[in-house]
Short mmCIF file of C-alpha atoms in Angstrom, two decimals:
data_model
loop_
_atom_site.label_atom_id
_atom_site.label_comp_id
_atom_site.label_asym_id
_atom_site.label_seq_id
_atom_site.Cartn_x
_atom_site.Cartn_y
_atom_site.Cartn_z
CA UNK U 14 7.43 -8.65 3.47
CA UNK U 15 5.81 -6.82 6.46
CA UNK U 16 8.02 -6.73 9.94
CA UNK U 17 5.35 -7.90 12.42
CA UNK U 18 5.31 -6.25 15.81
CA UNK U 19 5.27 -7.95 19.15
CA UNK U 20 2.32 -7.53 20.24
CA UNK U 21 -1.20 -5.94 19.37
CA UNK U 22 -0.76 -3.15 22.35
CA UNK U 23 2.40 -2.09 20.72
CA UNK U 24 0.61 -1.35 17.53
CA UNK U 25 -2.25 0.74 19.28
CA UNK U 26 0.41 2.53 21.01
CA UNK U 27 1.82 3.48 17.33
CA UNK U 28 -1.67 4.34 16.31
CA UNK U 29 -1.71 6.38 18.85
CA UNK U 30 1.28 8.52 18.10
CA UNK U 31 -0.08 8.51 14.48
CA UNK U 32 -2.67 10.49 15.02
CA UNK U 33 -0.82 13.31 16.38
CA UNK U 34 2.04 13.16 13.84
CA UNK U 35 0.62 16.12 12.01
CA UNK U 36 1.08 19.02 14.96
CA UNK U 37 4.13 17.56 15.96
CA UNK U 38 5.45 17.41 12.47
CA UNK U 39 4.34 20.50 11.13
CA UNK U 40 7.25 22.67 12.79
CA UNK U 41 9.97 19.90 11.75
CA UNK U 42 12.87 21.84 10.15
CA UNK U 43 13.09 17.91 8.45
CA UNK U 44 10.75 16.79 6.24
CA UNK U 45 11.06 18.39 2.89
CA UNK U 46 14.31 20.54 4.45
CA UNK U 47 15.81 23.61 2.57
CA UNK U 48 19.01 24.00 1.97
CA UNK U 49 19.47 27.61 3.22
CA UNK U 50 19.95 28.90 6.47
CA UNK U 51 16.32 30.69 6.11
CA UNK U 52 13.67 27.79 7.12
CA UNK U 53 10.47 28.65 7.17
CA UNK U 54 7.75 26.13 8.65
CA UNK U 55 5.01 25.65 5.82
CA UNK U 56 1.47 25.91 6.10
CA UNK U 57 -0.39 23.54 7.36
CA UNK U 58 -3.66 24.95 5.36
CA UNK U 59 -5.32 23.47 2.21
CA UNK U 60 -4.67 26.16 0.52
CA UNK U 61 -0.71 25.40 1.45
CA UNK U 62 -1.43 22.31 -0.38
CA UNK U 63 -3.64 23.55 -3.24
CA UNK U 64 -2.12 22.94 -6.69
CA UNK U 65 -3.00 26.49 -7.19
CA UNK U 66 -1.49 27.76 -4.54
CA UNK U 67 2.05 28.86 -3.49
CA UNK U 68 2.64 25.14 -2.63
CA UNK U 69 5.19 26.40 -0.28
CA UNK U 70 7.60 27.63 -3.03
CA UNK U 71 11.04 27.64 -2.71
CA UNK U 72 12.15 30.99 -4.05
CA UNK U 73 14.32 29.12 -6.45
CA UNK U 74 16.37 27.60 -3.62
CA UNK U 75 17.46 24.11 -3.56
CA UNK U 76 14.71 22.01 -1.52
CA UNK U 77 15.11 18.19 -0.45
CA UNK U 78 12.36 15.28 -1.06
CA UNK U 79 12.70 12.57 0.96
CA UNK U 80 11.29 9.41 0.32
CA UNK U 81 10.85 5.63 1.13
CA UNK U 82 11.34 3.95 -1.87
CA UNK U 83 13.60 0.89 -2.28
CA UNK U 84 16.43 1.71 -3.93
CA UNK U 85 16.03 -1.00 -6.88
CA UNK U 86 12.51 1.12 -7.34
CA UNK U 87 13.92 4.03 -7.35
CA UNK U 88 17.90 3.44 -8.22
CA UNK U 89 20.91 6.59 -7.13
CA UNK U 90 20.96 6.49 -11.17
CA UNK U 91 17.68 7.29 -11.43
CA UNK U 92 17.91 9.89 -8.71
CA UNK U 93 21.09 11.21 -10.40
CA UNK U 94 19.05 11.56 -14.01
CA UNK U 95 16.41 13.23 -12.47
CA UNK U 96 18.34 15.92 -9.90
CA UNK U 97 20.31 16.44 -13.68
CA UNK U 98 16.52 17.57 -15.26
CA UNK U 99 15.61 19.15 -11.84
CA UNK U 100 18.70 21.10 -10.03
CA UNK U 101 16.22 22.98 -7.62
CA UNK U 102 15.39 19.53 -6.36
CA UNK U 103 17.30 17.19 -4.43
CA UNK U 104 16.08 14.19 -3.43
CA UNK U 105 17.10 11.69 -0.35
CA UNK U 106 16.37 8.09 -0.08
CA UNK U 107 15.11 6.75 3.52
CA UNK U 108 15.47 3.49 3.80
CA UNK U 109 12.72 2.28 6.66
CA UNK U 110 11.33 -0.96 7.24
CA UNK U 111 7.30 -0.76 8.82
CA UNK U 112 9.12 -0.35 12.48
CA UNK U 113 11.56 2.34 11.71
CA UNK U 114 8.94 4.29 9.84
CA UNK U 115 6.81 4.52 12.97
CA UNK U 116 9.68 5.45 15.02
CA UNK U 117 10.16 8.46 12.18
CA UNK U 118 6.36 9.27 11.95
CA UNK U 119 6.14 9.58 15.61
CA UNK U 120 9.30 11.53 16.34
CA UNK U 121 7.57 14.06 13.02
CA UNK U 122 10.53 13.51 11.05
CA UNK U 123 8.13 12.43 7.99
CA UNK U 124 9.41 11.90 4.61
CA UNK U 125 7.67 13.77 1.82
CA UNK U 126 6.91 10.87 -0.38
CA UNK U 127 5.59 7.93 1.46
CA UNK U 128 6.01 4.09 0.05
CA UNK U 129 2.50 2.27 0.76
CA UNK U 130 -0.05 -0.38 0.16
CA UNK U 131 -3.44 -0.42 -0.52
CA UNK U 132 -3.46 -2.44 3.28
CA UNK U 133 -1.98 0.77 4.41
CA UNK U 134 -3.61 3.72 2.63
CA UNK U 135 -7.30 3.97 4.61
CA UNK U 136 -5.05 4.02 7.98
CA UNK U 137 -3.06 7.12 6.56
CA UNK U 138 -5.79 9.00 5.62
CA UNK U 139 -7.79 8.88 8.57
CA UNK U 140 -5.05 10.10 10.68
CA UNK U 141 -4.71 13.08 8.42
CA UNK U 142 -1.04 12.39 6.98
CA UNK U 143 -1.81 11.40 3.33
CA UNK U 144 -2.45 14.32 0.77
CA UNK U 145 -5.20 14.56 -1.36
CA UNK U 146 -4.16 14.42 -4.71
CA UNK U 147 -7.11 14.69 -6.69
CA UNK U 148 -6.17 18.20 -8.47
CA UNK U 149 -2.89 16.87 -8.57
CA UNK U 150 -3.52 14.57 -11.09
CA UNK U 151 -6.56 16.38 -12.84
CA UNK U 152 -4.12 18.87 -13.89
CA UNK U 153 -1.33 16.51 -14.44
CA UNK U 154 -0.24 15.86 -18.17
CA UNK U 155 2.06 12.87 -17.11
CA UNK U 156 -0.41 10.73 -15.03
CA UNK U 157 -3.71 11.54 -17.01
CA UNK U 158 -7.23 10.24 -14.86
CA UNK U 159 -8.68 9.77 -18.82
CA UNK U 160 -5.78 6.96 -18.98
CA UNK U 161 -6.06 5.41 -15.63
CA UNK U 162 -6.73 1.58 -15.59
CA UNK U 163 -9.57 0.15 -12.70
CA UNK U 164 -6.97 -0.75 -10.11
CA UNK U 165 -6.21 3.17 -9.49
CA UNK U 166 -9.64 3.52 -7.93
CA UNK U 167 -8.57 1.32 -4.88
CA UNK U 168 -6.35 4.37 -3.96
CA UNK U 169 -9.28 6.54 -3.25
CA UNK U 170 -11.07 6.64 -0.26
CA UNK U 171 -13.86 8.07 1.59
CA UNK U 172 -13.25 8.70 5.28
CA UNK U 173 -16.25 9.35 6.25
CA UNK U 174 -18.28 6.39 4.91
CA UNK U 175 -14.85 4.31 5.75
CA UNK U 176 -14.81 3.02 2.19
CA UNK U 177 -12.00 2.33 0.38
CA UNK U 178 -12.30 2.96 -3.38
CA UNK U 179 -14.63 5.86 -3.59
CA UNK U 180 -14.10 9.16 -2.86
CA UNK U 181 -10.57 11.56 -2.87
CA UNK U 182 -7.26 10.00 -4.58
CA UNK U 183 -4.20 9.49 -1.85
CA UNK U 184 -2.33 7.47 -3.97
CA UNK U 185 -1.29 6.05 -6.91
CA UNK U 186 0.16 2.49 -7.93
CA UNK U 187 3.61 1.39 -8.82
CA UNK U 188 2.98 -2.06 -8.23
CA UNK U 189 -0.11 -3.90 -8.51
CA UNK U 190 -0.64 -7.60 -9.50
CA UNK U 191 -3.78 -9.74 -9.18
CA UNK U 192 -1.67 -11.42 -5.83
CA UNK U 193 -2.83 -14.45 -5.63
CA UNK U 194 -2.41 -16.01 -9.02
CA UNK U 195 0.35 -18.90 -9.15
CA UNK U 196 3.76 -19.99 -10.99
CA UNK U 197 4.06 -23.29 -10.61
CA UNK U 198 7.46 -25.79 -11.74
CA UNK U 199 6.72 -27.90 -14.75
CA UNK U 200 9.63 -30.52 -14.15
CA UNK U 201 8.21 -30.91 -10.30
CA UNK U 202 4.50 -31.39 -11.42
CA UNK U 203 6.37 -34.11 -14.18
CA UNK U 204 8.01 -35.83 -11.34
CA UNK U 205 4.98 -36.32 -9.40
CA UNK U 206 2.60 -37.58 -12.39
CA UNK U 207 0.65 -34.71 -11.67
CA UNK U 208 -1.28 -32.67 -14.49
CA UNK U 209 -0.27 -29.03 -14.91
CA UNK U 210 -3.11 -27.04 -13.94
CA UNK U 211 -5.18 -25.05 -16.71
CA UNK U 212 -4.21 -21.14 -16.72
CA UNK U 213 -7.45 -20.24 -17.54
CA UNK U 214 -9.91 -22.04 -14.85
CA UNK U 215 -9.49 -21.13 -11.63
CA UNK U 216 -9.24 -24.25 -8.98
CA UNK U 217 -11.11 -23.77 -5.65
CA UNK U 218 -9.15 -23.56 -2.49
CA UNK U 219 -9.84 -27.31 -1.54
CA UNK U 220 -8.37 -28.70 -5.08
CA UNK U 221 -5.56 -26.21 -4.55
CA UNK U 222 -5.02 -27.96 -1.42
CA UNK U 223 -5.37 -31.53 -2.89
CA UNK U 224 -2.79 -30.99 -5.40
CA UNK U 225 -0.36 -29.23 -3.36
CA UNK U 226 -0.72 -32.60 -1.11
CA UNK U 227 0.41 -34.72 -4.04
CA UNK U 228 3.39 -32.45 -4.59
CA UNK U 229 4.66 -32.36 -1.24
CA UNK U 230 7.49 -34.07 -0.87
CA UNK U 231 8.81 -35.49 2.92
CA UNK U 232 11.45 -37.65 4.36
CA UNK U 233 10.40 -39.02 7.73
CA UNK U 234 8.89 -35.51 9.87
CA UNK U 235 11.13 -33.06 7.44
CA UNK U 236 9.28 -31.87 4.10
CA UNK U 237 12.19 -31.69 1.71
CA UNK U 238 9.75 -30.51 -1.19
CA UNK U 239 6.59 -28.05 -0.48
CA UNK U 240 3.55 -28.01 -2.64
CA UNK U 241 2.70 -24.79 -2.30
CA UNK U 242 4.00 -21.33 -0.82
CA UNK U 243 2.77 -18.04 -0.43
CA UNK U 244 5.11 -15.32 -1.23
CA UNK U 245 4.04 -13.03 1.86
CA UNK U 246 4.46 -15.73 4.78
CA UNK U 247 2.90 -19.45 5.86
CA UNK U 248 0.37 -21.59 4.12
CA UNK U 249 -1.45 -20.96 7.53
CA UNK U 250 -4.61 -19.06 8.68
CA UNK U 251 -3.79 -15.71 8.19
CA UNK U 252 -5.91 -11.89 7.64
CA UNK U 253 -4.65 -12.23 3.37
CA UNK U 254 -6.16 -15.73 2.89
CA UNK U 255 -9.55 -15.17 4.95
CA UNK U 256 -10.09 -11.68 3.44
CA UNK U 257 -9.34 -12.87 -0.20
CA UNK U 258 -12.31 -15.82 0.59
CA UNK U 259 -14.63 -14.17 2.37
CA UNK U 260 -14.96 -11.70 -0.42
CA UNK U 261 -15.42 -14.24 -2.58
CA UNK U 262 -18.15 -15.91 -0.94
CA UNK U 263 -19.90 -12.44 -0.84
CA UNK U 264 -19.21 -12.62 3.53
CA UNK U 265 -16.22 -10.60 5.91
CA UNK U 266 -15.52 -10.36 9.23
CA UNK U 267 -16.20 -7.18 9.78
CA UNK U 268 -19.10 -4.96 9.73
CA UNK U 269 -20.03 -3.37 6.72
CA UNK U 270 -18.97 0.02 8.51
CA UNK U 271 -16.07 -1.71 10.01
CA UNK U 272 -16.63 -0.67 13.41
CA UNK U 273 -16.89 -4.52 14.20
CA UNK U 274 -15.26 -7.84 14.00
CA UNK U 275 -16.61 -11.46 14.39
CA UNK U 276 -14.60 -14.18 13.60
CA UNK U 277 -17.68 -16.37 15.49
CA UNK U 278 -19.81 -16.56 12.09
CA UNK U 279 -20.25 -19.94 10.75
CA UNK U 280 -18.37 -19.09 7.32
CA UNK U 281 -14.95 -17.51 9.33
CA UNK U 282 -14.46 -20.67 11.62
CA UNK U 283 -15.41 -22.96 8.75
CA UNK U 284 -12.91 -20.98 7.02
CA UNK U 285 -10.44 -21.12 9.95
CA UNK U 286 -10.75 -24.97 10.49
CA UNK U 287 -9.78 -25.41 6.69
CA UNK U 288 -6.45 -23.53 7.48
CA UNK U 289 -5.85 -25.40 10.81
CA UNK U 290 -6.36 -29.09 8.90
CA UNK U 291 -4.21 -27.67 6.24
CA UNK U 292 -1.51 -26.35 8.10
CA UNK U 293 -1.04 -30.03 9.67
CA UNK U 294 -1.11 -31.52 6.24
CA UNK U 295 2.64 -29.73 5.63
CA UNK U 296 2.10 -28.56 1.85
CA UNK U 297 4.13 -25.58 3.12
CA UNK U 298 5.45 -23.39 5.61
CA UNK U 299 3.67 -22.81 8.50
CA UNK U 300 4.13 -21.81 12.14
CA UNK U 301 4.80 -25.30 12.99
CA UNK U 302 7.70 -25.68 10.50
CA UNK U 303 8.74 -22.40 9.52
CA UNK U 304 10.57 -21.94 6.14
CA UNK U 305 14.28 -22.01 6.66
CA UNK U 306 14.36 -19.11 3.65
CA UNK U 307 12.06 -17.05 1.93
CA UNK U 308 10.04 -18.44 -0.07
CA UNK U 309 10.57 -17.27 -3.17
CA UNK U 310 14.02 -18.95 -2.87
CA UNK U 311 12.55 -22.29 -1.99
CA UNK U 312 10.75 -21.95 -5.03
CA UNK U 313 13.75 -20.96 -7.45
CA UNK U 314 15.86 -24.28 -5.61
CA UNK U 315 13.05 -26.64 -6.78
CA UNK U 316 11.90 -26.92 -3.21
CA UNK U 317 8.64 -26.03 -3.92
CA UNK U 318 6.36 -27.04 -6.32
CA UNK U 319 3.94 -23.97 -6.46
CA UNK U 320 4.02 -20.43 -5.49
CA UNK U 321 1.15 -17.37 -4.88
CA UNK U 322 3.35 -14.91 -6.28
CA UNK U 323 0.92 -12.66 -8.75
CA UNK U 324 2.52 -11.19 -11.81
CA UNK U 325 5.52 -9.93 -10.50
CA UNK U 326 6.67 -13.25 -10.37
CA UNK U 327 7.80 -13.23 -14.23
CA UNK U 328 10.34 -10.63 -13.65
CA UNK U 329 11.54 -12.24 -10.06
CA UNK U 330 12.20 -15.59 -12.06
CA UNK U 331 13.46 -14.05 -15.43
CA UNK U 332 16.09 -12.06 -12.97
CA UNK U 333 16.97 -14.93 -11.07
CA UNK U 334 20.29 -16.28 -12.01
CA UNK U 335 18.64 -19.91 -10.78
CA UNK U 336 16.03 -19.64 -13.02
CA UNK U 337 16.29 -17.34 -15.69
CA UNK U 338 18.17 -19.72 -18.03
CA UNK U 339 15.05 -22.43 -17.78
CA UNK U 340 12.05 -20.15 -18.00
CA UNK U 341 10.64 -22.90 -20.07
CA UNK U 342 10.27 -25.04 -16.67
CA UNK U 343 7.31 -22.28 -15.59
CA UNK U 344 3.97 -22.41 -15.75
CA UNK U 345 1.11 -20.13 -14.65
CA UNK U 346 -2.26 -20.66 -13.10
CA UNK U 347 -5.22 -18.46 -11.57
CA UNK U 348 -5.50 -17.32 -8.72
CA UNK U 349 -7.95 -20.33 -6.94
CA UNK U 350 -11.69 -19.66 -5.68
CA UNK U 351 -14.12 -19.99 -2.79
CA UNK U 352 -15.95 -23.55 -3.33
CA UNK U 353 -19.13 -21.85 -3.23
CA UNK U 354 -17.73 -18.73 -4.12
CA UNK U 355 -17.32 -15.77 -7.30
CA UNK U 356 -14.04 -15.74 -9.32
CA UNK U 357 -12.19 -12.78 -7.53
CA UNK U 358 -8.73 -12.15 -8.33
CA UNK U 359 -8.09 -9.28 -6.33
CA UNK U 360 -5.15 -6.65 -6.09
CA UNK U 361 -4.41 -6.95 -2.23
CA UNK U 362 -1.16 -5.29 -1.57
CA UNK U 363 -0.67 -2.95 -4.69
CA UNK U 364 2.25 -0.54 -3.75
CA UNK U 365 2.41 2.72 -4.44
CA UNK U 366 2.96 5.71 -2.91
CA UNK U 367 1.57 8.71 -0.99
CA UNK U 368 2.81 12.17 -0.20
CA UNK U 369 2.41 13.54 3.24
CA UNK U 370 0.06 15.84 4.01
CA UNK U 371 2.67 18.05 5.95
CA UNK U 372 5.42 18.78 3.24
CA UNK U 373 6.44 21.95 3.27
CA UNK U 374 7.44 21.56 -0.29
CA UNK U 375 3.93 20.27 -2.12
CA UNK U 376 4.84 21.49 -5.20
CA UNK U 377 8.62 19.91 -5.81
CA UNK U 378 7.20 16.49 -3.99
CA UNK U 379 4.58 16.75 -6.56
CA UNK U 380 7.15 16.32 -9.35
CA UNK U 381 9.29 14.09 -7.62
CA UNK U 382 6.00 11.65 -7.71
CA UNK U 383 4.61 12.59 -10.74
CA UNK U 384 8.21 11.51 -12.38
CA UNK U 385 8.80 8.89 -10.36
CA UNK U 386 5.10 6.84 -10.59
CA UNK U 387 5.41 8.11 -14.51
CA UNK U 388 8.18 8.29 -15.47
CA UNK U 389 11.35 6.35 -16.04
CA UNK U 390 11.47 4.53 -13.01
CA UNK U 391 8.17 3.20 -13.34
CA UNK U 392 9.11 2.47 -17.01
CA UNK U 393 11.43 0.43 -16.47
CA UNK U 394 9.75 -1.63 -13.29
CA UNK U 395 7.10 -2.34 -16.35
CA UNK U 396 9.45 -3.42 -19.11
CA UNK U 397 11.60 -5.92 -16.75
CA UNK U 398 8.12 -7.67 -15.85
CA UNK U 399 8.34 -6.30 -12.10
CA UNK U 400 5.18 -4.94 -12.14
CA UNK U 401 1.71 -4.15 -13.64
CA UNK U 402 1.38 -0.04 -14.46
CA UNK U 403 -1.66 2.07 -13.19
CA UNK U 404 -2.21 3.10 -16.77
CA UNK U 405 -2.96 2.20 -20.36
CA UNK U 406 -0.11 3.96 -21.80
CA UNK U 407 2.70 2.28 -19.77
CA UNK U 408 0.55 -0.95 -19.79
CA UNK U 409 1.84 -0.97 -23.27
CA UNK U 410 5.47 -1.68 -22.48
CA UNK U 411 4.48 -5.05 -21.08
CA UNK U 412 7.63 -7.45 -22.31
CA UNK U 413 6.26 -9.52 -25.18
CA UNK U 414 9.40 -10.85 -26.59
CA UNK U 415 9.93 -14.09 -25.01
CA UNK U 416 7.69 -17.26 -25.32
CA UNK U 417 8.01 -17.27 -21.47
CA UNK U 418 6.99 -12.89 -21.78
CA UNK U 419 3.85 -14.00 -24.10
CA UNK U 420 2.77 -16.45 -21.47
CA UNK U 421 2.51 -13.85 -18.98
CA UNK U 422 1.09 -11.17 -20.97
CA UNK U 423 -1.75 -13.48 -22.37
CA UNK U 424 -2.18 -15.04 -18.28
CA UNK U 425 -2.34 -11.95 -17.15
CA UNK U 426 -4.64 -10.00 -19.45
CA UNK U 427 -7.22 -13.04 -18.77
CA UNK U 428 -6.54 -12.82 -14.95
CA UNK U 429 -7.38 -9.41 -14.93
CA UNK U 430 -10.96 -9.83 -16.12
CA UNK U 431 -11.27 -10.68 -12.68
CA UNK U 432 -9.62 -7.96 -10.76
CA UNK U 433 -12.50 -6.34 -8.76
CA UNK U 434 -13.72 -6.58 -5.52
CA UNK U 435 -11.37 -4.76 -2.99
CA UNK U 436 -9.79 -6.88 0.02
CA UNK U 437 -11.91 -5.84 3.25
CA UNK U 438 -9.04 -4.33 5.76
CA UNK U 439 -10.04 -2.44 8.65
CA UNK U 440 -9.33 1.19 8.37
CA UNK U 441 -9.09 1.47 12.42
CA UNK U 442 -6.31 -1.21 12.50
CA UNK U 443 -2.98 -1.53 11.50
CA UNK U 444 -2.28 -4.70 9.36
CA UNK U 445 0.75 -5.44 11.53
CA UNK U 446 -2.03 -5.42 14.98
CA UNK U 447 -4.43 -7.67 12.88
CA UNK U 448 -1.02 -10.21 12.49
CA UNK U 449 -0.56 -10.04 16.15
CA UNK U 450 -3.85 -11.41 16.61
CA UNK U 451 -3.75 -13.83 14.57
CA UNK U 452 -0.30 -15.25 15.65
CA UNK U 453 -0.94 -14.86 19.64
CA UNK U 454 -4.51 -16.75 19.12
CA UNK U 455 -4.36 -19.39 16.44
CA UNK U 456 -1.18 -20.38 16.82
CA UNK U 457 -2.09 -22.60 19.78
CA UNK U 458 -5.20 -24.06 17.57
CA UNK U 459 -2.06 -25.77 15.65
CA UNK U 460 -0.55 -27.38 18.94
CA UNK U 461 -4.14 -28.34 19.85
CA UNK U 462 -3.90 -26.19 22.91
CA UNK U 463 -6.90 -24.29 21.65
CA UNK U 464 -10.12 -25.14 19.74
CA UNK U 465 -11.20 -22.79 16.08
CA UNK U 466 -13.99 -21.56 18.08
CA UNK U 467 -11.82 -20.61 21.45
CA UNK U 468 -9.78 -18.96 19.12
CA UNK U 469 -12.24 -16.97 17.32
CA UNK U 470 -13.96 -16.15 20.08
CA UNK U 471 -10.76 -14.75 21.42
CA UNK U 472 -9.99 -13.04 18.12
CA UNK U 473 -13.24 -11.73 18.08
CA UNK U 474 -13.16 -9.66 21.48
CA UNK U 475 -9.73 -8.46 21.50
CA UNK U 476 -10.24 -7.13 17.67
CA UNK U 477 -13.36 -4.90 18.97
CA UNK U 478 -11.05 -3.89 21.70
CA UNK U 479 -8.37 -2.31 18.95
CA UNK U 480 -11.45 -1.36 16.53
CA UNK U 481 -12.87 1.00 19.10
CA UNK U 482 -9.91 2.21 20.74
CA UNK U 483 -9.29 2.92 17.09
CA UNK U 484 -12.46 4.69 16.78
CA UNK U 485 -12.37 6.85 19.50
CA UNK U 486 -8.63 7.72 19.23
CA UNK U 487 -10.23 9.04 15.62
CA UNK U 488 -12.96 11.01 17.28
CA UNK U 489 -9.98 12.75 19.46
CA UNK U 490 -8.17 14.33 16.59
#
């Protein structure tokens, strides 16, 4: 889960430094370091980072690739394996959280490879850190375009029509799950007299809602049993929820250039005064009564009744040592739908990586990636039910084994007839400033120290104020 930051002004500041990471960084004897005495700073030039070009060989000397990954991504065995298969490589793991990656970025200590998510990727590119990688794959015979499933496209972008899923590739998926799609506890539902939801037909947000009341469990003011949870944070208005709905009703918040925000329009506040009612009902954590743990942990200690988890839920519970002995007690459902909305199950936060535009050493961070996205690692995120592949090929190694495995496989395969649309973040903010909003504006709408439309009026005019410092901070590079 994202760190947020304090405030909105402290992510501006960060955006700031962003955009001149790539001067700064350029002459950093760190990112991508030799292991010689002789250093030379790469080029900077596209034809430094053509794969036709030098790619800033290293004369056969040992080079370092650091990256971001988590180490149960990408494990020291895994690292071992590969250095074993590449001895001219060697590659470093960095662990850092959002707030200690800005802190590197800004100080140009940049790793080479560059853990991201599709919230993250327009931001990257237009402050010039994240390499195109279109050849990259076009002359790739590991990670084939011919083999590529939809999902990939959300990793391309076009900076100068400020659309995400056309233009260049920056990215790739290691990751990707239709997010919103539920696991829900059979034995709970049983408890309740409550029908198990169909795992074909999507509910709409409202029946969501009315069935998560009936599961919620309290004693007195304390909820000893949620309804539902939300893997990424509260069941509270929040930038995932409202983007997910507006795109199904065919609406955003933002202008179709993004160069705007208005949280005013009659759908957003109707939208917002759903989330405010709902948050007071209790079916789950929320900024009045924060979960005491993640979660995903409420949810394995039959604390909560449902979950928005997305398909990397299978492997979480069949890895759990408090659930993987009762996968039976499981169930899956669809990710829900606008009332008067389209069935979109969307991909929000698909992770993946980047490389940075800066590396002095293109060319071995190349096959770092290329291995790592498809390779082994990726391999065997696939085959434990961790995540869904950005190709065919490795789509293939789905598990199938179990009855609880065939239940996901068939779930997901009809789930993903409705994967399209892409989730509407700004490419001038940072997710973490959009947060910041949110928390310093609605949160009083819950202690009824603030109305839906004081709030989004607020939201409204201090969003414009980021979107256009954004903007211009753009025009300066």
């Amino acid at each position: 889960m994202k760190k947020r930051l304090g405030s909105a002004v402290l992510c501006t500041m960060i955006t700031l430094c962003l955009f001149f990471v790539s001067a700064c960084s350029s002459s950093s004897p760190q990112t991508g370091e030799t292991l010689s005495k002789d250093n030379p700073a790469a080029s900077g030039s596209a034809e430094a980072s053509s794969p036709a070009a030098s790619q800033a060989e290293s004369n056969g000397e040992q080079v370092v690739i650091r990256h971001t990954m988590h180490d149960h991504e990408f494990s020291p065995e895994m690292i071992a394996e590969f250095e074993k298969e590449h001895p001219n490589i060697k590659i470093e793991t960095v662990p850092a959280d959002y707030n200690k990656l800005m802190s590197m970025i800004t100080a140009g200590n940049v790793p080479d490879i560059i853990r991201t998510d599709l919230s993250e990727l327009s931001g990257y590119v237009n402050k010039g850190m994240a390499l195109d990688l279109t050849d990259y794959f076009n002359s790739s015979m590991v990670l084939q375009p011919d083999d590529f499933l939809p999902i990939v496209n959300q990793y391309r972008y076009d900076p100068v029509k400020g659309i995400q899923g056309e233009g260049a590739l920056y990215g790739f998926p290691m990751d990707v799950s239709p997010d919103f799609t539920i696991f829900y506890n059979k034995k709970l539902f049983e408890a309740a007299g409550v029908p198990f939801p169909s795992s074909t037909e999507a509910m709409t947000w409202s029946e969501l809602v009315e069935l998560a009341k009936k599961l919620t469990v309290k004693s007195g003011d304390t909820v000893t049993q949620y309804g539902l949870t939300y893997y990424k944070g509260n069941i509270a208005a929040n930038q995932d929820l409202l983007n997910l709905q507006l795109l199904q009703m065919g609406s955003s918040a933002y202008s179709s250039d993004f160069k705007s925000a208005d949280y005013t329009k009659p759908e957003v506040k109707k939208l917002l005064q759903f989330w405010a009612d709902t948050t007071k009902s209790m079916i789950g954590p929320n900024p009045l009564h924060p979960a005491t743990d993640w979660v995903g942990q409420l949810f394995v200690e039959n604390k909560a009744a449902m979950m928005m988890i997305g398909y990397r839920g299978s492997g979480f519970l069949k890895a759990n040592p408090l659930t993987k002995d009762r996968l039976a007690d499981f169930g899956v459902a669809p990710a829900p739908m606008a009332d008067d909305g389209t069935r979109i199950s969307p991909t929000a936060f698909g992770t993946g990586a980047m490389i940075y535009s800066q590396t002095k050493h293109p060319k071995e961070a190349w096959t770092v990636y290329e291995w790592f996205l498809g390779g082994k690692p990726e391999e065997e995120q696939v085959k434990a039910g961790l995540a869904l592949p950005g190709t065919r090929k490795l789509m293939e190694l789905l598990p199938k084994e179990t009855d609880f495995d065939k239940m996901n496989v068939e779930f997901i395969q009809n789930e993903l007839k409705y994967n399209n649309g892409t989730m509407p973040f700004n490419p001038y903010l940072t997710y973490q400033a959009v947060d910041s909003v949110f928390d310093k504006y609605f949160t009083p709408v819950y202690y009824n120290k603030d109305t839906v439309d004081g709030a989004a009026k607020k939201m409204t005019e201090e969003l414009n104020v980021l979107i256009h410092e954004g903007i211009q901070l753009l025009g300066s590079r």
